[in-house]
Amino acid sequence: MKRLSVAACVAALLAPALAGAAGPQLAVQQIELTRKKWPYGRAYANLLNAAGSPIQGLSAELFRVYEDGAVKGAKILKVDTLEGAQAGASIVIVVQASGAMTGIKEDLKKAVAGFINGLGEKDQVAVVAYSETAETLSPFGSDKGEVAGKANKLETAGKSFLLYDGLAQALSLYAAASIPGKGTPKDESVLPSAKAIIVIADGRDNGSATDVEKVISDAAKRKIPIHSVAHSQLDTDSFKALEELSKRTGGSYHATQSVDDINKGLTKIKDFVNKMYVIDWKSALPHDGKEHSVVVAFENEGMAPLKGEVKIKTPEFIDWIRIAIIAAVVLLVLIIIGAIYVATRPKPAPQRFCPVCKRAQMPEWDICLFCLKAAKARLVVQKGAQKGKLYPLVGKIVNIGSGPENGVRLMDGSVSGKHAGIAIDDTKFEVVDLGSKNGVLVNGKKAARRFLRNGDIITLGMTELKFESTFQSEGDEDEAED
């Protein structure tokens, strides 16, 4: 039902066109496909009825963009009018300044100034006058008041009317604006993509150095339509030249009899420009600097599609951002694969380290063989949670306690963090109470410090440790306690 209602609405809009011989037309004015906005493209197109008037209010679903002959259209992102998109246009007004216009000079200047001041904020406008020569009254600018002021200096005393030189001068302004540092607007680095030339003249030319075919060829190459407002105080015989010029460049033609008609013609041209369709799409073309075909089409059920084709060179560049994204995705995939491998691979047997020398050892060992061989004495846990553990006594002092910093760490809640220490002096081993809460017992007797003999039992909290040595200690078991 929705599709049928859309088709019916479009048919109603096109009805005046279908009655005419020429039928509706789709004219693609510009294609914008730049590196700055890649891969997003923008097309500017006019859909006209047989009378040459813009057809408005068409649905976005009726437009298609085909790239390089693709059967499937590119993804359309948005369709709006130039006015709605606030994209702006670059317009050159060309005014005949010969004596033939003297009678309407002031009205003509007011009409031009009114048109300029009525343009949008993002529009760029320039003014060219011609008589014996073509003169740029104002280059492209966005300050409408300033441009209108320069246009107001128009004089109509010339005896010649070099129409095609005037149009060639207008086209040269676009060429100059595309060269950085030459003719570029002060507040814009480039001109708006939508372009138009408006000529107000009687259509006569009496000796331009530029040929009419050259003007038409250059305008077509740059996709710049030439709109004509034809006016004469004498006769209308030369109007046909302006009508042909506009027809061949995709512009509109307006024959006028009075100054008010000139204003009406300018209003229609502004509407023509503002109502062109702006079609945004996502391009799939390669950015290879080569020429590609872009076809903008209007397709409605029940009628032949309308198409406009433009050849355009895509920008040539290396898309480092895309490469970086692809590289990041590949790296992420590798990281995920690595994480899965680490998480699922068979786990090796845990390594234990010698508490004395911190060297790795086999899981079933309590201390390493090196320390066992090097030690002249050791402590063996005879009672407690760590029963059976061996601790070699090497170095100058070995601390005993429940804290992790001790050489002999006991898993016993009744043992202080740093409970006792064994001082080693060659073959002498002396146990010393380091201020523990529960004290130190040697062979059941409390001792603040005492030299140890082979076989002595040291009790710390709930843990008993047997002192074993490979020699007879030089200490005296009856030595006085401190």
Short mmCIF file of C-alpha atoms in Angstrom, two decimals, residues 4 14 19-20 85 125 143 146 201 230 247 260 280 342 375 385 424 473:
data_model
loop_
_atom_site.label_atom_id
_atom_site.label_comp_id
_atom_site.label_asym_id
_atom_site.label_seq_id
_atom_site.Cartn_x
_atom_site.Cartn_y
_atom_site.Cartn_z
CA LEU A 4 1.35 2.33 -4.40
CA LEU A 14 4.86 14.39 -13.12
CA ALA A 19 1.65 15.71 -21.14
CA GLY A 20 4.59 17.49 -22.80
CA ALA A 85 20.86 20.48 3.24
CA VAL A 125 28.48 34.89 -5.45
CA ASP A 143 29.65 38.86 2.19
CA GLU A 146 29.95 43.78 -0.10
CA ALA A 201 21.12 40.18 -21.49
CA ALA A 230 16.34 37.66 -21.65
CA LYS A 247 19.00 24.48 -23.11
CA ASP A 260 9.32 43.23 -12.77
CA ASP A 280 24.24 11.38 -0.18
CA VAL A 342 47.01 -20.11 27.19
CA ALA A 375 74.47 -26.83 55.29
CA ALA A 385 51.28 -28.58 60.54
CA ILE A 424 75.57 -19.07 62.95
CA SER A 473 78.56 -28.50 68.71
#
